[in-house]
mmCIF file of C-alpha atoms in Angstrom:
data_model
loop_
_atom_site.group_PDB
_atom_site.id
_atom_site.type_symbol
_atom_site.label_atom_id
_atom_site.label_comp_id
_atom_site.label_asym_id
_atom_site.label_seq_id
_atom_site.Cartn_x
_atom_site.Cartn_y
_atom_site.Cartn_z
ATOM 1 C CA MET A 552 -19.314 5.316 42.070
ATOM 2 C CA SER A 553 -19.450 5.528 38.222
ATOM 3 C CA VAL A 554 -22.295 3.671 36.621
ATOM 4 C CA LEU A 555 -23.255 2.875 33.113
ATOM 5 C CA THR A 556 -26.184 5.256 32.648
ATOM 6 C CA PRO A 557 -28.765 4.866 29.895
ATOM 7 C CA ASN A 558 -26.941 7.583 27.952
ATOM 8 C CA ARG A 559 -23.613 5.724 28.124
ATOM 9 C CA LEU A 560 -25.281 2.445 27.198
ATOM 10 C CA ALA A 561 -27.028 4.131 24.299
ATOM 11 C CA PHE A 562 -23.731 5.447 23.015
ATOM 12 C CA LEU A 563 -22.086 2.047 23.247
ATOM 13 C CA ALA A 564 -25.054 0.513 21.336
ATOM 14 C CA LEU A 565 -24.862 3.154 18.586
ATOM 15 C CA ALA A 566 -21.069 2.742 18.321
ATOM 16 C CA ASN A 567 -21.593 -0.966 17.849
ATOM 17 C CA GLU A 568 -24.266 -0.458 15.250
ATOM 18 C CA TYR A 569 -22.102 1.997 13.336
ATOM 19 C CA CYS A 570 -19.134 -0.355 13.386
ATOM 20 C CA HIS A 571 -21.267 -3.137 11.958
ATOM 21 C CA ALA A 572 -22.642 -0.937 9.230
ATOM 22 C CA VAL A 573 -19.170 0.227 8.198
ATOM 23 C CA GLU A 574 -17.778 -3.290 8.287
ATOM 24 C CA ASN A 575 -20.618 -4.470 6.036
ATOM 25 C CA ALA A 576 -20.303 -1.658 3.428
ATOM 26 C CA ARG A 577 -18.791 -4.070 0.933
ATOM 27 C CA GLN A 578 -22.074 -5.956 0.742
ATOM 28 C CA ALA A 579 -24.356 -2.923 1.146
ATOM 29 C CA ASP A 580 -26.486 -1.142 -1.353
ATOM 30 C CA ARG A 581 -25.204 2.389 -1.845
ATOM 31 C CA ALA A 582 -28.545 4.145 -1.121
ATOM 32 C CA ASP A 583 -29.063 1.951 1.940
ATOM 33 C CA PHE A 584 -25.617 2.631 3.256
ATOM 34 C CA VAL A 585 -25.896 6.386 2.787
ATOM 35 C CA ALA A 586 -29.307 6.259 4.561
ATOM 36 C CA ASP A 587 -27.808 4.215 7.443
ATOM 37 C CA MET A 588 -24.981 6.727 7.855
ATOM 38 C CA LEU A 589 -27.451 9.664 7.861
ATOM 39 C CA ARG A 590 -29.541 7.870 10.443
ATOM 40 C CA LEU A 591 -26.674 6.802 12.707
ATOM 41 C CA LEU A 592 -24.270 9.759 12.602
ATOM 42 C CA PRO A 593 -26.607 12.389 14.101
ATOM 43 C CA ARG A 594 -27.626 9.947 16.863
ATOM 44 C CA ILE A 595 -23.964 9.250 17.596
ATOM 45 C CA TYR A 596 -23.295 12.975 17.856
ATOM 46 C CA ILE A 597 -26.173 13.449 20.274
ATOM 47 C CA ALA A 598 -25.284 10.384 22.354
ATOM 48 C CA ALA A 599 -21.607 11.426 22.560
ATOM 49 C CA SER A 600 -22.672 14.914 23.528
ATOM 50 C CA ASP A 601 -24.951 13.472 26.237
ATOM 51 C CA ILE A 602 -22.241 11.427 27.936
ATOM 52 C CA PRO A 603 -22.005 13.175 31.312
ATOM 53 C CA ARG A 604 -18.845 14.791 32.254
ATOM 54 C CA PRO A 605 -17.226 13.412 35.430
ATOM 55 C CA ASP A 606 -17.892 15.345 38.643
ATOM 56 C CA PHE A 607 -14.187 15.349 39.513
ATOM 57 C CA GLN A 608 -10.930 15.542 37.580
ATOM 58 C CA GLN A 609 -9.586 12.054 36.899
ATOM 59 C CA ASP A 610 -6.722 10.647 34.848
ATOM 60 C CA PRO A 611 -8.075 9.903 31.397
ATOM 61 C CA ALA A 612 -8.510 6.240 30.503
ATOM 62 C CA TYR A 613 -6.365 4.821 27.799
ATOM 63 C CA ILE A 614 -8.239 3.421 24.729
ATOM 64 C CA ALA A 615 -5.878 0.859 23.354
ATOM 65 C CA PRO A 616 -5.579 0.800 19.553
ATOM 66 C CA ALA A 617 -7.151 -2.412 18.342
ATOM 67 C CA LEU A 618 -7.808 -1.660 14.703
ATOM 68 C CA ASP A 619 -4.860 -2.497 12.576
ATOM 69 C CA GLU A 620 -3.901 -0.503 9.501
ATOM 70 C CA ASP A 621 -4.846 -3.267 7.043
ATOM 71 C CA TYR A 622 -8.396 -3.547 8.424
ATOM 72 C CA TYR A 623 -8.744 0.239 8.472
ATOM 73 C CA ASP A 624 -7.676 0.380 4.855
ATOM 74 C CA SER A 625 -10.039 -2.484 3.974
ATOM 75 C CA VAL A 626 -13.139 -0.847 5.419
ATOM 76 C CA ARG A 627 -12.100 2.561 3.972
ATOM 77 C CA LEU A 628 -11.576 1.085 0.517
ATOM 78 C CA SER A 629 -14.948 -0.760 0.674
ATOM 79 C CA MET A 630 -16.741 2.509 1.369
ATOM 80 C CA GLU A 631 -14.698 4.357 -1.266
ATOM 81 C CA MET A 632 -15.684 1.785 -3.884
ATOM 82 C CA LEU A 633 -19.303 1.929 -2.808
ATOM 83 C CA LEU A 634 -19.462 5.725 -3.086
ATOM 84 C CA GLY A 635 -17.389 5.933 -6.248
ATOM 85 C CA GLU A 636 -16.823 9.449 -7.628
ATOM 86 C CA ASP A 637 -19.079 10.884 -4.876
ATOM 87 C CA ASP A 638 -16.516 9.923 -2.181
ATOM 88 C CA THR A 639 -14.664 13.271 -2.519
ATOM 89 C CA PHE A 640 -16.174 16.433 -1.206
ATOM 90 C CA LEU A 641 -14.924 20.030 -0.591
ATOM 91 C CA GLU A 642 -13.920 20.697 2.958
ATOM 92 C CA VAL A 643 -14.713 24.140 4.164
ATOM 93 C CA PHE A 644 -13.796 23.703 7.919
ATOM 94 C CA GLU A 645 -10.149 22.634 7.225
ATOM 95 C CA GLN A 646 -7.749 24.952 9.161
ATOM 96 C CA ASP A 647 -5.559 25.274 6.113
ATOM 97 C CA MET A 648 -8.564 26.643 4.128
ATOM 98 C CA LYS A 649 -8.174 30.107 5.570
ATOM 99 C CA TYR A 650 -4.709 30.365 4.072
ATOM 100 C CA SER A 651 -5.547 28.854 0.735
ATOM 101 C CA GLU A 652 -7.340 30.091 -2.377
ATOM 102 C CA THR A 653 -7.828 26.539 -3.718
ATOM 103 C CA PRO A 654 -10.456 24.208 -2.418
ATOM 104 C CA ILE A 655 -9.463 21.388 -0.159
ATOM 105 C CA ALA A 656 -10.831 18.000 -0.965
ATOM 106 C CA ALA A 657 -11.815 15.464 1.699
ATOM 107 C CA SER A 658 -12.989 11.869 1.480
ATOM 108 C CA ILE A 659 -16.262 10.578 2.928
ATOM 109 C CA SER A 660 -14.776 7.114 3.217
ATOM 110 C CA GLU A 661 -11.727 8.373 5.092
ATOM 111 C CA SER A 662 -13.848 10.457 7.486
ATOM 112 C CA LEU A 663 -16.158 7.482 8.130
ATOM 113 C CA ALA A 664 -13.154 5.207 8.653
ATOM 114 C CA ASP A 665 -11.578 7.599 11.113
ATOM 115 C CA ILE A 666 -14.843 7.626 13.115
ATOM 116 C CA PHE A 667 -14.955 3.836 12.810
ATOM 117 C CA GLN A 668 -11.356 3.584 14.177
ATOM 118 C CA VAL A 669 -12.330 5.570 17.312
ATOM 119 C CA LEU A 670 -15.470 3.573 17.944
ATOM 120 C CA TYR A 671 -13.954 0.200 17.128
ATOM 121 C CA ASN A 672 -11.127 0.823 19.550
ATOM 122 C CA LEU A 673 -13.626 1.890 22.214
ATOM 123 C CA ILE A 674 -15.771 -1.250 21.721
ATOM 124 C CA ASP A 675 -12.741 -3.463 21.802
ATOM 125 C CA SER A 676 -11.411 -1.900 24.946
ATOM 126 C CA ALA A 677 -14.759 -1.960 26.647
ATOM 127 C CA LYS A 678 -16.020 -5.362 25.722
ATOM 128 C CA ASP A 679 -14.892 -7.320 28.760
ATOM 129 C CA ALA A 680 -14.006 -4.448 31.052
ATOM 130 C CA PRO A 681 -15.752 -3.867 34.403
ATOM 131 C CA ALA A 682 -18.324 -1.044 34.481
ATOM 132 C CA GLU A 683 -15.949 1.502 36.183
ATOM 133 C CA ILE A 684 -13.418 1.051 33.353
ATOM 134 C CA VAL A 685 -16.102 1.283 30.690
ATOM 135 C CA VAL A 686 -17.260 4.595 32.221
ATOM 136 C CA ALA A 687 -13.695 5.905 32.126
ATOM 137 C CA LEU A 688 -13.263 4.744 28.548
ATOM 138 C CA LEU A 689 -16.511 6.543 27.626
ATOM 139 C CA ASP A 690 -15.244 9.659 29.340
ATOM 140 C CA ALA A 691 -12.057 9.532 27.308
ATOM 141 C CA CYS A 692 -14.051 8.901 24.100
ATOM 142 C CA ARG A 693 -16.191 12.009 24.906
ATOM 143 C CA ASP A 694 -12.969 14.023 25.360
ATOM 144 C CA ASP A 695 -11.738 12.789 22.033
ATOM 145 C CA PHE A 696 -15.113 13.588 20.490
ATOM 146 C CA ASP A 697 -14.873 17.168 21.680
ATOM 147 C CA GLU A 698 -11.295 17.628 20.590
ATOM 148 C CA TYR A 699 -11.214 15.745 17.262
ATOM 149 C CA TRP A 700 -13.990 13.769 15.715
ATOM 150 C CA SER A 701 -17.108 15.831 16.269
ATOM 151 C CA GLN A 702 -16.194 18.184 13.415
ATOM 152 C CA PRO A 703 -15.392 15.516 10.855
ATOM 153 C CA LEU A 704 -18.699 13.768 11.847
ATOM 154 C CA CYS A 705 -20.613 16.973 11.075
ATOM 155 C CA ASN A 706 -18.683 17.616 7.888
ATOM 156 C CA VAL A 707 -19.342 14.089 6.501
ATOM 157 C CA LEU A 708 -23.025 14.461 7.167
ATOM 158 C CA ARG A 709 -23.211 17.355 4.818
ATOM 159 C CA ALA A 710 -21.498 15.331 2.111
ATOM 160 C CA LEU A 711 -23.645 12.291 2.671
ATOM 161 C CA ASN A 712 -26.815 14.448 2.545
ATOM 162 C CA ALA A 713 -25.694 15.860 -0.790
ATOM 163 C CA ILE A 714 -25.435 12.290 -2.138
ATOM 164 C CA ARG A 715 -28.831 11.357 -0.857
ATOM 165 C CA GLN A 716 -30.492 14.517 -2.132
ATOM 166 C CA ASN A 717 -28.847 14.297 -5.635
#
């Protein structure tokens, strides 16, 4: 039987806290927002990494998309406006970088919005689901973390740290 372990519950709580911080970026102070992201993102990384892998192979759960494009653009734009000219950073881990002699720019707000989309969809799918389904959703989110959003999370931390230190 799958259960909601403390690690899984901690990840859900952090995902929820992150989503609230991103949704409230429009009203946030820039320094406070950057500090919040630098506090939350490493904890999300650790919590996602600590979600235990299932003991047996199961069909992955489907995390239904709940975030519509307009809302995604709204939160991304709020963060872009908050960060201003510091929203852009050079991406060194982009696959295309090894074939290019020109730097590849990335956006902090887009990276944060992409992570927001994953976590928002997870929270929406899990909010009224029974524990067994929530566990399967968390397992799917862990797989997605490993395959996609762990690297952007690490990359955006570097860029946020540069803002904070400068």
